[in-house]
Coordinates of C-alpha atoms in Angstrom, one line a residue:
X1 CA 30.7 -103.5 -84.0
X2 CA 27.2 -103.2 -80.7
X3 CA 25.1 -99.6 -81.1
X4 CA 22.9 -98.9 -78.6
X5 CA 20.4 -96.0 -77.8
X6 CA 20.9 -94.0 -74.2
X7 CA 17.2 -91.8 -73.1
X8 CA 19.1 -88.4 -71.1
X9 CA 17.8 -86.6 -69.5
X10 CA 17.9 -84.8 -66.2
X11 CA 18.4 -87.3 -63.7
X12 CA 21.0 -88.7 -66.3
X13 CA 23.6 -85.7 -67.6
X14 CA 26.1 -85.8 -70.3
X15 CA 28.3 -84.6 -67.9
X16 CA 27.9 -87.5 -65.3
X17 CA 28.4 -90.2 -67.5
X18 CA 30.9 -92.6 -67.9
X19 CA 32.2 -93.7 -71.3
X20 CA 35.9 -94.0 -73.0
X21 CA 34.6 -90.9 -75.6
X22 CA 31.6 -88.6 -76.2
X23 CA 31.1 -87.3 -78.9
X24 CA 29.4 -83.8 -79.0
X25 CA 28.7 -81.5 -82.4
X26 CA 30.4 -77.8 -82.8
X27 CA 29.0 -75.4 -85.5
X28 CA 31.1 -72.3 -87.5
X29 CA 29.9 -70.0 -86.5
X30 CA 31.6 -71.4 -82.3
X31 CA 28.0 -72.0 -80.9
X32 CA 28.2 -75.3 -79.5
X33 CA 25.5 -77.7 -79.6
X34 CA 23.0 -77.9 -76.0
X35 CA 24.7 -81.2 -75.3
X36 CA 28.3 -79.6 -76.2
X37 CA 27.6 -76.5 -74.2
X38 CA 27.7 -79.0 -71.0
X39 CA 30.1 -79.5 -71.3
X40 CA 31.7 -76.4 -72.1
X41 CA 32.2 -76.3 -67.8
X42 CA 35.6 -74.6 -68.1
X43 CA 35.5 -73.3 -71.7
X44 CA 37.5 -75.9 -72.8
X45 CA 35.6 -76.3 -75.7
X46 CA 35.1 -73.0 -76.8
X47 CA 38.7 -71.8 -77.0
X48 CA 40.1 -74.7 -79.1
X49 CA 37.9 -72.9 -81.1
X50 CA 38.8 -69.6 -81.0
X51 CA 41.9 -71.1 -80.9
X52 CA 41.5 -72.2 -84.5
X53 CA 42.4 -75.7 -82.7
X54 CA 39.0 -76.9 -84.8
X55 CA 36.9 -75.0 -87.3
X56 CA 33.6 -76.8 -86.6
X57 CA 33.2 -76.9 -90.3
X58 CA 31.3 -80.6 -91.8
X59 CA 34.1 -83.6 -90.7
X60 CA 36.5 -81.5 -89.0
X61 CA 37.1 -83.4 -85.6
X62 CA 39.3 -82.1 -82.1
X63 CA 40.0 -85.1 -79.2
X64 CA 40.0 -84.3 -75.8
X65 CA 41.4 -86.1 -72.6
X66 CA 40.2 -85.4 -68.6
X67 CA 37.5 -82.3 -69.2
X68 CA 36.8 -80.8 -66.6
X69 CA 33.8 -82.0 -64.7
X70 CA 33.5 -84.8 -67.3
X71 CA 33.0 -87.7 -66.4
X72 CA 34.1 -89.2 -69.9
X73 CA 37.8 -90.6 -70.9
X74 CA 37.9 -87.9 -73.7
X75 CA 35.4 -85.6 -75.7
X76 CA 35.1 -85.8 -79.3
X77 CA 34.3 -82.5 -81.4
X78 CA 33.1 -83.2 -84.1
X79 CA 32.2 -79.6 -86.5
X80 CA 28.9 -79.8 -87.4
X81 CA 29.2 -77.1 -90.4
X82 CA 27.5 -73.3 -90.1
X83 CA 24.4 -73.6 -89.2
X84 CA 21.9 -74.3 -85.6
X85 CA 19.6 -76.4 -88.0
X86 CA 22.8 -79.8 -89.7
X87 CA 23.1 -79.8 -94.0
X88 CA 22.3 -83.2 -94.8
X89 CA 25.8 -83.1 -96.4
X90 CA 27.2 -81.5 -93.3
X91 CA 25.5 -83.7 -91.4
X92 CA 27.0 -86.8 -93.9
X93 CA 30.6 -85.4 -93.5
X94 CA 30.4 -85.2 -89.7
X95 CA 29.1 -88.7 -88.7
X96 CA 31.9 -89.9 -91.2
X97 CA 34.4 -88.1 -89.6
X98 CA 33.4 -89.3 -85.9
X99 CA 33.7 -92.8 -87.3
X100 CA 36.6 -92.5 -88.7
X101 CA 38.1 -91.2 -85.0
X102 CA 36.2 -93.3 -82.7
X103 CA 39.0 -96.6 -84.8
X104 CA 41.9 -94.4 -83.8
X105 CA 40.7 -93.9 -79.7
X106 CA 42.5 -96.2 -77.2
X107 CA 39.1 -96.8 -76.5
X108 CA 36.2 -99.7 -76.7
X109 CA 33.5 -97.6 -75.6
X110 CA 31.7 -94.4 -77.2
X111 CA 28.7 -92.2 -76.9
X112 CA 27.3 -90.0 -79.7
X113 CA 25.0 -86.9 -78.4
X114 CA 24.5 -84.9 -81.4
X115 CA 20.7 -82.9 -82.8
X116 CA 20.1 -86.0 -84.6
X117 CA 16.5 -83.7 -84.9
X118 CA 18.0 -80.9 -86.3
X119 CA 18.7 -82.1 -90.3
X120 CA 17.5 -80.2 -92.2
X121 CA 16.4 -80.8 -95.8
X122 CA 14.1 -82.8 -97.6
X123 CA 11.2 -84.5 -95.3
X124 CA 11.9 -88.2 -93.9
X125 CA 15.4 -86.1 -91.8
X126 CA 14.4 -87.4 -88.6
X127 CA 16.4 -89.0 -85.6
X128 CA 15.8 -92.0 -87.3
X129 CA 17.0 -90.8 -90.5
X130 CA 19.7 -89.7 -88.5
X131 CA 20.3 -92.5 -86.3
X132 CA 20.8 -94.7 -89.4
X133 CA 23.7 -92.4 -91.4
X134 CA 26.0 -92.9 -88.0
X135 CA 25.5 -96.7 -88.4
X136 CA 25.7 -97.0 -92.0
X137 CA 28.7 -94.8 -91.4
X138 CA 30.1 -96.9 -88.4
X139 CA 29.9 -100.1 -90.0
X140 CA 31.2 -99.4 -93.4
X141 CA 34.5 -97.7 -91.9
X142 CA 34.4 -101.0 -91.1
X143 CA 33.8 -103.9 -93.6
X144 CA 36.9 -105.6 -94.6
X145 CA 36.4 -107.7 -98.3
X146 CA 39.4 -109.7 -97.0
X147 CA 37.4 -113.1 -97.4
X148 CA 39.7 -114.7 -99.1
X149 CA 43.1 -113.7 -98.2
X150 CA 44.6 -116.1 -96.4
X151 CA 46.4 -113.2 -94.3
X152 CA 43.4 -110.6 -93.3
X153 CA 43.4 -106.8 -93.6
X154 CA 44.1 -105.2 -89.8
X155 CA 41.0 -105.9 -87.7
X156 CA 39.2 -102.0 -86.6
X157 CA 40.6 -100.9 -83.3
X158 CA 39.4 -98.1 -81.7
X159 CA 35.2 -97.9 -79.9
X160 CA 33.7 -102.1 -80.5
X161 CA 30.3 -100.2 -78.6
X162 CA 28.0 -97.0 -79.8
X163 CA 25.4 -95.4 -78.3
X164 CA 23.1 -93.2 -78.3
X165 CA 22.4 -90.9 -76.5
X166 CA 18.3 -89.2 -77.2
X167 CA 15.8 -87.4 -74.5
X168 CA 13.0 -89.9 -73.5
X169 CA 10.9 -88.3 -75.2
X170 CA 12.8 -89.4 -78.3
X171 CA 13.8 -92.6 -77.2
X172 CA 10.9 -94.8 -78.5
X173 CA 11.1 -93.8 -82.2
X174 CA 15.4 -93.8 -82.3
X175 CA 15.2 -97.5 -80.7
X176 CA 13.2 -98.4 -84.2
X177 CA 15.3 -96.4 -85.9
X178 CA 18.5 -98.0 -84.9
X179 CA 16.5 -101.8 -85.6
X180 CA 16.0 -100.6 -88.5
X181 CA 19.9 -99.3 -89.6
X182 CA 21.1 -102.7 -88.2
X183 CA 19.1 -104.8 -90.0
X184 CA 19.4 -102.1 -92.6
X185 CA 23.4 -102.7 -92.9
X186 CA 23.6 -105.9 -92.3
X187 CA 21.5 -106.3 -95.6
X188 CA 24.5 -104.7 -96.7
X189 CA 26.7 -107.0 -96.2
X190 CA 25.2 -109.5 -97.4
X191 CA 24.7 -107.7 -100.3
X192 CA 28.2 -106.6 -100.6
X193 CA 30.2 -110.1 -99.5
X194 CA 28.2 -111.8 -102.2
X195 CA 29.4 -109.6 -105.5
X196 CA 33.0 -109.4 -103.3
X197 CA 33.0 -112.7 -104.1
X198 CA 35.2 -113.8 -107.4
X199 CA 33.0 -115.9 -110.2
X200 CA 34.6 -119.7 -109.0
X201 CA 33.3 -119.1 -105.7
X202 CA 30.0 -117.2 -105.9
X203 CA 28.4 -119.7 -108.4
X204 CA 24.7 -120.2 -109.3
X205 CA 24.5 -123.1 -107.0
X206 CA 26.7 -120.9 -104.2
X207 CA 24.0 -118.3 -104.4
X208 CA 20.5 -120.7 -103.7
X209 CA 23.4 -122.2 -100.6
X210 CA 22.7 -119.1 -98.8
X211 CA 18.8 -118.2 -99.9
X212 CA 19.0 -121.5 -97.4
X213 CA 20.9 -120.7 -94.7
X214 CA 18.3 -117.0 -95.2
X215 CA 15.6 -119.2 -95.2
X216 CA 16.5 -121.5 -92.2
X217 CA 17.7 -119.2 -90.3
X218 CA 14.5 -116.8 -90.4
X219 CA 11.9 -119.9 -91.0
X220 CA 11.4 -118.4 -95.0
X221 CA 10.1 -120.2 -97.9
X222 CA 12.8 -121.1 -100.3
X223 CA 12.5 -122.9 -103.8
X224 CA 15.4 -123.8 -106.1
X225 CA 14.5 -125.2 -109.6
X226 CA 16.9 -126.9 -111.7
X227 CA 17.4 -127.4 -115.4
X228 CA 14.9 -130.4 -116.4
X229 CA 12.2 -128.3 -113.5
X230 CA 13.5 -125.2 -116.3
X231 CA 13.1 -127.2 -118.8
X232 CA 9.0 -128.4 -117.9
X233 CA 8.4 -124.3 -117.5
X234 CA 9.9 -124.1 -121.0
X235 CA 12.4 -121.3 -119.6
X236 CA 14.1 -121.6 -124.0
X237 CA 15.2 -118.3 -122.9
X238 CA 17.2 -118.4 -119.4
X239 CA 18.2 -121.1 -120.7
X240 CA 19.6 -120.3 -123.6
X241 CA 22.2 -118.0 -121.9
X242 CA 24.0 -120.9 -119.8
X243 CA 24.0 -122.9 -123.6
X244 CA 27.9 -122.0 -123.0
X245 CA 29.1 -123.3 -118.9
X246 CA 29.5 -125.5 -117.1
X247 CA 27.7 -124.7 -113.9
X248 CA 24.2 -125.7 -113.4
X249 CA 21.8 -123.4 -113.3
X250 CA 19.4 -122.2 -111.1
X251 CA 15.8 -120.2 -110.6
X252 CA 15.8 -119.4 -106.8
X253 CA 12.0 -118.6 -105.2
X254 CA 12.7 -116.9 -101.2
X255 CA 9.5 -115.9 -98.7
X256 CA 8.8 -113.0 -96.8
X257 CA 4.8 -113.9 -96.0
X258 CA 4.6 -111.5 -92.9
X259 CA 1.7 -110.2 -94.9
X260 CA -2.2 -111.0 -94.4
X261 CA -3.1 -115.0 -95.6
X262 CA -4.8 -113.3 -98.9
X263 CA -2.5 -110.0 -99.0
X264 CA -1.3 -109.3 -103.2
X265 CA 2.8 -110.0 -102.8
X266 CA 4.6 -107.2 -103.9
X267 CA 7.8 -109.3 -106.1
X268 CA 12.0 -108.5 -106.5
X269 CA 12.8 -109.9 -109.1
X270 CA 17.0 -110.2 -109.5
X271 CA 20.0 -110.6 -112.1
X272 CA 22.2 -113.4 -111.0
X273 CA 24.6 -113.7 -113.3
X274 CA 27.9 -115.1 -111.3
X275 CA 30.2 -114.5 -113.8
X276 CA 29.7 -112.8 -117.3
X277 CA 32.8 -113.0 -120.4
X278 CA 29.7 -111.7 -123.2
X279 CA 29.6 -115.4 -124.1
X280 CA 30.2 -115.7 -127.8
X281 CA 30.5 -112.0 -128.4
X282 CA 32.6 -112.1 -125.8
X283 CA 34.2 -108.7 -124.1
X284 CA 37.0 -107.0 -123.7
X285 CA 39.5 -108.9 -121.2
X286 CA 40.8 -105.2 -119.5
X287 CA 38.7 -104.8 -116.6
X288 CA 36.7 -108.7 -116.8
X289 CA 37.1 -109.4 -113.7
X290 CA 34.5 -106.9 -113.0
X291 CA 31.8 -108.8 -114.1
X292 CA 31.5 -110.9 -111.3
X293 CA 29.1 -108.7 -110.3
X294 CA 26.9 -109.3 -112.4
X295 CA 24.9 -110.9 -110.1
X296 CA 24.1 -107.7 -107.4
X297 CA 20.7 -107.5 -108.4
X298 CA 20.6 -111.6 -107.3
X299 CA 23.5 -110.5 -104.3
X300 CA 20.8 -107.0 -103.3
X301 CA 17.3 -109.1 -102.9
X302 CA 19.2 -111.1 -100.8
X303 CA 21.2 -108.8 -98.6
X304 CA 17.1 -106.8 -98.6
X305 CA 15.1 -110.1 -97.5
X306 CA 17.9 -110.2 -95.0
X307 CA 16.8 -106.6 -93.6
X308 CA 13.2 -107.6 -93.5
X309 CA 13.2 -111.5 -92.6
X310 CA 15.7 -109.7 -89.2
X311 CA 13.0 -106.9 -88.6
X312 CA 10.1 -109.7 -88.7
X313 CA 7.9 -107.3 -91.7
X314 CA 4.7 -107.9 -91.8
X315 CA 4.3 -107.4 -95.5
X316 CA 4.3 -110.5 -98.0
X317 CA 7.4 -110.7 -100.6
X318 CA 8.1 -112.6 -102.3
X319 CA 12.4 -113.0 -104.6
X320 CA 13.0 -115.1 -107.2
X321 CA 16.2 -114.7 -108.6
X322 CA 17.1 -116.6 -112.2
X323 CA 20.9 -117.7 -112.0
X324 CA 23.8 -118.4 -114.4
X325 CA 27.1 -117.6 -115.7
X326 CA 27.3 -116.7 -119.3
X327 CA 30.2 -118.8 -121.1
X328 CA 31.6 -119.0 -124.2
X329 CA 32.2 -122.6 -125.6
X330 CA 31.2 -124.9 -128.5
X331 CA 27.4 -125.3 -127.1
X332 CA 27.4 -121.4 -126.1
X333 CA 24.0 -119.8 -128.2
X334 CA 25.8 -117.5 -130.7
X335 CA 24.8 -114.5 -132.7
X336 CA 21.2 -114.6 -135.3
X337 CA 20.2 -118.0 -132.8
X338 CA 16.2 -118.1 -132.0
X339 CA 14.7 -118.6 -128.2
X340 CA 11.3 -119.3 -127.9
X341 CA 10.4 -117.7 -124.1
X342 CA 8.6 -118.8 -121.5
X343 CA 5.6 -116.4 -122.7
X344 CA 6.0 -117.6 -126.3
X345 CA 7.3 -114.7 -127.4
X346 CA 10.3 -116.0 -129.8
X347 CA 13.7 -113.7 -129.4
X348 CA 15.9 -113.2 -132.0
X349 CA 19.7 -113.4 -129.8
X350 CA 21.1 -110.4 -132.1
X351 CA 24.0 -109.9 -128.9
X352 CA 24.5 -112.5 -126.5
X353 CA 26.5 -110.3 -124.2
X354 CA 23.0 -108.8 -124.2
X355 CA 21.8 -111.6 -121.4
X356 CA 20.3 -110.1 -118.8
X357 CA 17.4 -109.7 -119.9
X358 CA 17.0 -112.6 -121.7
X359 CA 17.0 -114.9 -118.1
X360 CA 14.6 -111.3 -116.6
X361 CA 12.0 -112.0 -118.9
X362 CA 11.7 -116.1 -118.2
X363 CA 11.5 -115.4 -114.1
X364 CA 9.3 -111.8 -114.9
X365 CA 6.1 -114.1 -116.4
X366 CA 6.9 -116.6 -113.9
X367 CA 6.2 -114.4 -111.2
X368 CA 2.3 -113.6 -113.0
X369 CA 1.3 -116.3 -110.8
X370 CA 1.9 -114.5 -107.5
X371 CA -1.4 -112.5 -108.9
X372 CA 1.4 -109.7 -107.4
X373 CA 0.1 -106.1 -106.0
X374 CA 3.6 -104.9 -107.9
X375 CA 6.9 -105.9 -108.9
X376 CA 10.8 -104.8 -109.5
X377 CA 12.8 -106.0 -111.0
X378 CA 17.0 -105.9 -110.2
X379 CA 19.4 -105.8 -112.8
X380 CA 23.2 -104.7 -113.5
X381 CA 22.1 -104.6 -117.2
X382 CA 23.5 -102.1 -119.6
X383 CA 26.6 -99.6 -120.0
X384 CA 24.1 -96.9 -121.3
X385 CA 22.5 -96.7 -118.4
X386 CA 26.5 -94.9 -116.6
X387 CA 26.6 -93.4 -119.6
X388 CA 23.5 -91.5 -119.0
X389 CA 23.4 -91.0 -114.9
X390 CA 26.7 -92.0 -113.8
X391 CA 27.1 -93.5 -110.7
X392 CA 25.2 -91.4 -108.5
X393 CA 21.3 -92.7 -109.5
X394 CA 19.9 -96.9 -110.5
X395 CA 17.8 -95.9 -113.9
X396 CA 14.0 -96.6 -113.2
X397 CA 12.0 -97.7 -115.8
X398 CA 8.2 -98.0 -116.1
X399 CA 5.0 -97.4 -118.1
X400 CA 3.0 -93.9 -118.3
X401 CA 0.2 -94.7 -116.6
X402 CA -1.6 -94.0 -112.6
X403 CA -0.4 -97.2 -111.4
X404 CA 3.1 -96.8 -112.0
X405 CA 2.9 -93.5 -111.1
X406 CA 2.8 -93.6 -107.9
X407 CA 4.9 -97.1 -108.3
X408 CA 7.4 -94.6 -109.9
X409 CA 7.1 -92.2 -106.8
X410 CA 7.1 -94.5 -104.2
X411 CA 10.4 -95.5 -105.0
X412 CA 11.9 -92.4 -105.5
X413 CA 10.4 -91.4 -102.5
X414 CA 12.9 -94.9 -100.5
X415 CA 15.7 -93.6 -102.0
X416 CA 15.2 -89.8 -101.4
X417 CA 14.5 -91.1 -97.7
X418 CA 18.2 -93.6 -97.9
X419 CA 20.2 -91.5 -99.5
X420 CA 20.3 -94.6 -102.5
X421 CA 18.6 -92.5 -104.8
X422 CA 17.6 -93.2 -108.4
X423 CA 16.5 -91.5 -111.1
X424 CA 12.5 -91.7 -113.3
X425 CA 13.1 -92.7 -117.4
X426 CA 10.8 -93.0 -120.0
X427 CA 9.1 -96.7 -121.2
X428 CA 7.6 -95.5 -124.0
X429 CA 6.5 -97.7 -127.7
X430 CA 8.2 -95.1 -129.7
X431 CA 11.6 -96.9 -129.0
X432 CA 9.8 -100.5 -129.5
X433 CA 10.6 -99.4 -132.9
X434 CA 14.4 -100.3 -132.0
X435 CA 13.5 -104.4 -130.9
X436 CA 11.6 -105.2 -134.2
X437 CA 13.1 -108.8 -135.9
X438 CA 12.9 -110.0 -139.6
X439 CA 12.6 -113.4 -138.2
X440 CA 11.4 -113.3 -135.0
X441 CA 8.6 -111.6 -132.0
X442 CA 11.5 -108.6 -130.7
X443 CA 15.3 -108.8 -131.0
X444 CA 17.1 -108.3 -128.0
X445 CA 19.1 -105.3 -128.2
X446 CA 17.7 -102.1 -130.5
X447 CA 20.8 -101.2 -131.1
X448 CA 23.2 -98.1 -129.3
X449 CA 20.6 -95.2 -128.8
X450 CA 18.9 -95.5 -125.6
X451 CA 20.8 -98.6 -125.0
X452 CA 19.1 -98.5 -121.0
X453 CA 15.9 -97.8 -122.3
X454 CA 15.1 -100.0 -125.0
X455 CA 16.3 -102.4 -122.5
X456 CA 13.5 -102.1 -120.1
X457 CA 11.5 -102.0 -123.0
X458 CA 12.4 -105.5 -123.7
X459 CA 11.3 -106.3 -120.5
X460 CA 8.2 -104.6 -120.2
X461 CA 6.9 -106.8 -122.7
X462 CA 6.6 -109.2 -120.5
X463 CA 5.3 -107.1 -117.7
X464 CA 1.7 -107.1 -119.3
X465 CA -0.5 -108.0 -116.6
X466 CA 1.0 -107.1 -114.2
X467 CA 2.5 -103.8 -112.1
X468 CA 6.4 -103.0 -113.2
X469 CA 9.3 -101.3 -112.5
X470 CA 12.5 -102.0 -113.7
X471 CA 15.8 -100.5 -111.9
X472 CA 18.9 -100.6 -113.3
X473 CA 21.9 -100.3 -111.0
X474 CA 25.0 -100.6 -113.8
X475 CA 25.8 -97.7 -112.1
X476 CA 25.7 -97.7 -108.9
X477 CA 26.0 -101.5 -107.8
X478 CA 30.1 -101.3 -107.4
X479 CA 32.5 -98.7 -107.5
X480 CA 36.2 -99.8 -110.1
X481 CA 39.5 -99.0 -109.6
X482 CA 41.5 -98.3 -106.6
X483 CA 38.2 -98.8 -104.3
X484 CA 36.9 -101.5 -106.0
X485 CA 34.5 -103.4 -104.8
X486 CA 30.4 -103.5 -104.1
X487 CA 28.9 -100.9 -102.7
X488 CA 25.5 -102.9 -101.8
X489 CA 22.9 -100.3 -103.6
X490 CA 20.4 -100.7 -103.5
X491 CA 19.1 -102.3 -100.7
X492 CA 18.8 -99.0 -98.8
X493 CA 15.7 -98.2 -100.9
X494 CA 14.1 -101.6 -101.6
X495 CA 14.6 -102.3 -97.7
X496 CA 12.8 -97.8 -96.9
X497 CA 9.9 -98.9 -100.1
X498 CA 9.1 -102.2 -98.3
X499 CA 9.4 -100.8 -94.7
X500 CA 7.0 -98.0 -96.0
X501 CA 4.5 -100.2 -98.0
X502 CA 4.3 -102.6 -94.7
X503 CA 3.5 -99.0 -93.0
X504 CA 0.2 -98.8 -95.3
X505 CA -1.3 -102.7 -95.9
X506 CA -1.2 -101.2 -91.4
X507 CA -3.3 -98.9 -92.2
X508 CA -5.3 -100.1 -95.3
X509 CA -6.1 -103.1 -91.9
X510 CA -7.4 -100.9 -89.7

């Protein structure tokens, strides 16, 4: 689907625009948006409201053909809710309804003229936010997860080109917002495509090949370390997870160095367990197929790199992805085994299904070499986080001091701006008591109480040399049941966070 910005002013009246479908808004109080008023010379729109053909409630729609005095073939009315200052939720419902309706019309193109600058709510609900909501709704509606089907799902019909009408004064901001929205949609789509692939296709080698392809297309730096190199680095914790698998492990490093040479990079670390059986601590069989999604942290890093590379973001960003399978076999790590991490800390593996932290801890030690400004790791780490937060918020964990509070606040703000929200959880020394081992420096689990917190506290032990945050996306990265599939989260949060960091770095350079 193609998107563009169309400037509307005194010389380009909305009534004179030739398009297959013109989308305008109406309200529950029977008021019309300015664009709808301009079209309503003969009262057709006002009459539709009075007659109850459309209520104006968020998400209601009505298609009119042959409206007198209007060059467009069709006019699609979309309900925006009760107030002329449009609620965020109402606008989201309206955009989703509009894009669904546009797939059913017999037109190839559409012009959307909604009051994009009238969204009320949190700070940042500007025209760029509104355009992002529209673009993501359209792309999500058109998304198909049929890559492995011999007979593809029916292709989306209807509108293929959407122009967004704005005033001349708003055109520059709208074009910037549109570019960011399309790049974000592309990144989310890559993330979803990777996560939805089965484990026999999306292997560690496949993820490495994807990273190389991305690097070639966007001129990124890339390095893929194999088992021998990981052994030389003494990544005993990471390698212990791979013991039961025939698939070779990979350690992927991507570099987008768009900032100044000496500027410290932001590092994203993504958990890449391409299939998680639980190992010797075998998971129940029911819904185990969903463990192909245990690489959504890795997929989100690759998706975010796709977005920032397309935008040529002026920021130094490094992505690190430890990736392998967690399988049972005669070679597999056993409960009670003790392994030595790259940091030198020994770990008693009490449960082989708590493997994500075992691969991440070595990656978190590895990134010390980059002298990072900040490190954010992203992982489908614990079912306990789903119990705590459900499927609405990702869990955000950091230490409690000024630097970490600032990082946490910036991530939380990016989540609110993008609608990809997170909730801060504690990382405190009192929880470290649960990770004590009689036989090693640390145990890899701390029991059932506060399971997501103790997992974060485990990772925290390997992050003492830099500012760090952990995102547990177990409840947000994919959906189960009838709507099973990857969500593309937290690519919006991460991309928005990096966009904000680039703006901050630009100000610091000025």
